[in-house]
């Protein structure tokens, strides 16, 4: 397989679109979000936190204080892969995020 073929296959591979959570264990504060590639988004968040460059200053402060051990990073739910590779999943992700926000009973006092 040549390089172009490998790149094409990678781009066509379905991504696990879904909802993720970053939970600060000691305070219970949580960041919940949705992404077309939830595991990749969590990896990006963790990398930003480790490099002290996350835009959410409260989350960054808690990470700096407690480190990786003080947090749970997880994908909560994923959508089934779409039948067509270029399907827009934004409405489905918004609905899934809303359902998880209600299920976790998140209010502004415990969210980042």
PDB file of C-alpha atoms in Angstrom:
ATOM      1  CA  UNK A   1       0.000   0.000   0.000  1.00  0.00           C
ATOM      2  CA  UNK A   2       1.448   3.382  -0.962  1.00  0.00           C
ATOM      3  CA  UNK A   3       1.286   6.552   1.117  1.00  0.00           C
ATOM      4  CA  UNK A   4      -1.658   8.076  -0.781  1.00  0.00           C
ATOM      5  CA  UNK A   5      -3.684   4.902  -0.343  1.00  0.00           C
ATOM      6  CA  UNK A   6      -2.923   4.848   3.386  1.00  0.00           C
ATOM      7  CA  UNK A   7      -4.032   8.477   3.733  1.00  0.00           C
ATOM      8  CA  UNK A   8      -7.228   7.799   1.782  1.00  0.00           C
ATOM      9  CA  UNK A   9      -8.082   4.816   3.979  1.00  0.00           C
ATOM     10  CA  UNK A  10      -7.408   6.827   7.136  1.00  0.00           C
ATOM     11  CA  UNK A  11      -9.713   9.638   6.001  1.00  0.00           C
ATOM     12  CA  UNK A  12     -12.479   7.204   5.074  1.00  0.00           C
ATOM     13  CA  UNK A  13     -12.280   5.355   8.381  1.00  0.00           C
ATOM     14  CA  UNK A  14     -15.341   6.182  10.492  1.00  0.00           C
ATOM     15  CA  UNK A  15     -14.616   8.265  13.581  1.00  0.00           C
ATOM     16  CA  UNK A  16     -16.366   7.598  16.891  1.00  0.00           C
ATOM     17  CA  UNK A  17     -18.560  10.700  17.098  1.00  0.00           C
ATOM     18  CA  UNK A  18     -19.931  11.153  20.570  1.00  0.00           C
ATOM     19  CA  UNK A  19     -20.036  12.812  23.962  1.00  0.00           C
ATOM     20  CA  UNK A  20     -17.073  13.027  26.329  1.00  0.00           C
ATOM     21  CA  UNK A  21     -16.506  14.087  29.933  1.00  0.00           C
ATOM     22  CA  UNK A  22     -13.599  15.539  31.885  1.00  0.00           C
ATOM     23  CA  UNK A  23     -14.353  15.116  35.607  1.00  0.00           C
ATOM     24  CA  UNK A  24     -12.379  16.705  38.444  1.00  0.00           C
ATOM     25  CA  UNK A  25     -12.710  14.005  41.094  1.00  0.00           C
ATOM     26  CA  UNK A  26     -12.304  16.097  44.237  1.00  0.00           C
ATOM     27  CA  UNK A  27     -14.662  18.960  43.324  1.00  0.00           C
ATOM     28  CA  UNK A  28     -17.094  17.148  41.044  1.00  0.00           C
ATOM     29  CA  UNK A  29     -16.714  19.899  38.444  1.00  0.00           C
ATOM     30  CA  UNK A  30     -17.141  18.610  34.939  1.00  0.00           C
ATOM     31  CA  UNK A  31     -16.584  19.558  31.327  1.00  0.00           C
ATOM     32  CA  UNK A  32     -18.950  17.735  28.982  1.00  0.00           C
ATOM     33  CA  UNK A  33     -18.788  18.147  25.230  1.00  0.00           C
ATOM     34  CA  UNK A  34     -19.575  16.542  21.906  1.00  0.00           C
ATOM     35  CA  UNK A  35     -17.252  15.959  18.983  1.00  0.00           C
ATOM     36  CA  UNK A  36     -17.244  14.200  15.615  1.00  0.00           C
ATOM     37  CA  UNK A  37     -14.164  12.357  16.962  1.00  0.00           C
ATOM     38  CA  UNK A  38     -14.624  12.157  20.732  1.00  0.00           C
ATOM     39  CA  UNK A  39     -11.439  10.183  21.589  1.00  0.00           C
ATOM     40  CA  UNK A  40      -9.313  12.597  19.553  1.00  0.00           C
ATOM     41  CA  UNK A  41     -10.957  15.574  21.279  1.00  0.00           C
ATOM     42  CA  UNK A  42     -10.192  14.084  24.696  1.00  0.00           C
ATOM     43  CA  UNK A  43      -6.580  13.526  23.660  1.00  0.00           C
ATOM     44  CA  UNK A  44      -6.344  17.142  22.549  1.00  0.00           C
ATOM     45  CA  UNK A  45      -7.812  18.410  25.824  1.00  0.00           C
ATOM     46  CA  UNK A  46      -5.362  16.296  27.820  1.00  0.00           C
ATOM     47  CA  UNK A  47      -2.419  17.528  25.730  1.00  0.00           C
ATOM     48  CA  UNK A  48      -3.484  21.153  26.223  1.00  0.00           C
ATOM     49  CA  UNK A  49      -3.790  20.612  29.973  1.00  0.00           C
ATOM     50  CA  UNK A  50      -0.400  18.909  30.180  1.00  0.00           C
ATOM     51  CA  UNK A  51       1.184  21.829  28.301  1.00  0.00           C
ATOM     52  CA  UNK A  52      -0.659  24.376  30.507  1.00  0.00           C
ATOM     53  CA  UNK A  53      -2.340  25.861  27.452  1.00  0.00           C
ATOM     54  CA  UNK A  54      -6.003  24.935  27.863  1.00  0.00           C
ATOM     55  CA  UNK A  55      -8.277  27.957  27.248  1.00  0.00           C
ATOM     56  CA  UNK A  56     -10.515  27.153  30.240  1.00  0.00           C
ATOM     57  CA  UNK A  57      -8.538  28.722  33.090  1.00  0.00           C
ATOM     58  CA  UNK A  58     -10.545  27.117  35.910  1.00  0.00           C
ATOM     59  CA  UNK A  59     -10.033  23.654  34.425  1.00  0.00           C
ATOM     60  CA  UNK A  60      -6.344  24.391  33.860  1.00  0.00           C
ATOM     61  CA  UNK A  61      -5.959  25.561  37.475  1.00  0.00           C
ATOM     62  CA  UNK A  62      -7.490  22.349  38.834  1.00  0.00           C
ATOM     63  CA  UNK A  63      -5.301  20.254  36.509  1.00  0.00           C
ATOM     64  CA  UNK A  64      -2.182  22.108  37.630  1.00  0.00           C
ATOM     65  CA  UNK A  65      -3.132  21.540  41.272  1.00  0.00           C
ATOM     66  CA  UNK A  66      -4.110  17.853  41.081  1.00  0.00           C
ATOM     67  CA  UNK A  67      -2.499  16.518  37.906  1.00  0.00           C
ATOM     68  CA  UNK A  68      -3.793  13.695  35.745  1.00  0.00           C
ATOM     69  CA  UNK A  69      -4.566  11.557  38.800  1.00  0.00           C
ATOM     70  CA  UNK A  70      -7.197  14.055  39.915  1.00  0.00           C
ATOM     71  CA  UNK A  71      -9.286  13.640  36.768  1.00  0.00           C
ATOM     72  CA  UNK A  72     -11.342  11.122  34.835  1.00  0.00           C
ATOM     73  CA  UNK A  73     -11.388  11.585  31.067  1.00  0.00           C
ATOM     74  CA  UNK A  74     -13.874   9.376  29.264  1.00  0.00           C
ATOM     75  CA  UNK A  75     -16.073   8.977  26.230  1.00  0.00           C
ATOM     76  CA  UNK A  76     -19.609   8.643  27.575  1.00  0.00           C
ATOM     77  CA  UNK A  77     -21.464   7.656  24.420  1.00  0.00           C
ATOM     78  CA  UNK A  78     -20.917   7.325  20.679  1.00  0.00           C
ATOM     79  CA  UNK A  79     -23.246   7.570  17.717  1.00  0.00           C
ATOM     80  CA  UNK A  80     -23.562   4.644  15.330  1.00  0.00           C
ATOM     81  CA  UNK A  81     -21.372   5.138  12.257  1.00  0.00           C
ATOM     82  CA  UNK A  82     -23.261   6.940   9.480  1.00  0.00           C
ATOM     83  CA  UNK A  83     -24.071   5.077   6.285  1.00  0.00           C
ATOM     84  CA  UNK A  84     -22.542   7.883   4.198  1.00  0.00           C
ATOM     85  CA  UNK A  85     -19.026   9.057   5.136  1.00  0.00           C
ATOM     86  CA  UNK A  86     -19.754  12.794   4.696  1.00  0.00           C
ATOM     87  CA  UNK A  87     -22.930  12.834   6.811  1.00  0.00           C
ATOM     88  CA  UNK A  88     -23.327  15.925   9.016  1.00  0.00           C
ATOM     89  CA  UNK A  89     -23.701  14.665  12.578  1.00  0.00           C
ATOM     90  CA  UNK A  90     -23.946  18.056  14.292  1.00  0.00           C
ATOM     91  CA  UNK A  91     -27.691  17.825  15.074  1.00  0.00           C
ATOM     92  CA  UNK A  92     -27.338  14.274  16.393  1.00  0.00           C
ATOM     93  CA  UNK A  93     -24.338  15.279  18.511  1.00  0.00           C
ATOM     94  CA  UNK A  94     -26.209  18.277  19.915  1.00  0.00           C
ATOM     95  CA  UNK A  95     -29.135  16.029  20.878  1.00  0.00           C
ATOM     96  CA  UNK A  96     -26.838  13.435  22.444  1.00  0.00           C
ATOM     97  CA  UNK A  97     -25.010  16.146  24.405  1.00  0.00           C
ATOM     98  CA  UNK A  98     -28.324  17.526  25.670  1.00  0.00           C
ATOM     99  CA  UNK A  99     -29.428  14.050  26.800  1.00  0.00           C
ATOM    100  CA  UNK A 100     -26.163  13.473  28.680  1.00  0.00           C
ATOM    101  CA  UNK A 101     -26.274  16.922  30.281  1.00  0.00           C
ATOM    102  CA  UNK A 102     -29.734  16.086  31.621  1.00  0.00           C
ATOM    103  CA  UNK A 103     -28.726  12.561  32.651  1.00  0.00           C
ATOM    104  CA  UNK A 104     -25.699  13.818  34.584  1.00  0.00           C
ATOM    105  CA  UNK A 105     -27.819  16.613  36.098  1.00  0.00           C
ATOM    106  CA  UNK A 106     -25.187  19.209  35.319  1.00  0.00           C
ATOM    107  CA  UNK A 107     -25.860  22.752  36.442  1.00  0.00           C
ATOM    108  CA  UNK A 108     -23.678  25.817  36.095  1.00  0.00           C
ATOM    109  CA  UNK A 109     -22.273  25.375  39.621  1.00  0.00           C
ATOM    110  CA  UNK A 110     -20.466  22.148  38.765  1.00  0.00           C
ATOM    111  CA  UNK A 111     -19.502  22.712  35.158  1.00  0.00           C
ATOM    112  CA  UNK A 112     -16.385  24.297  33.725  1.00  0.00           C
TER     113      UNK A 112
END
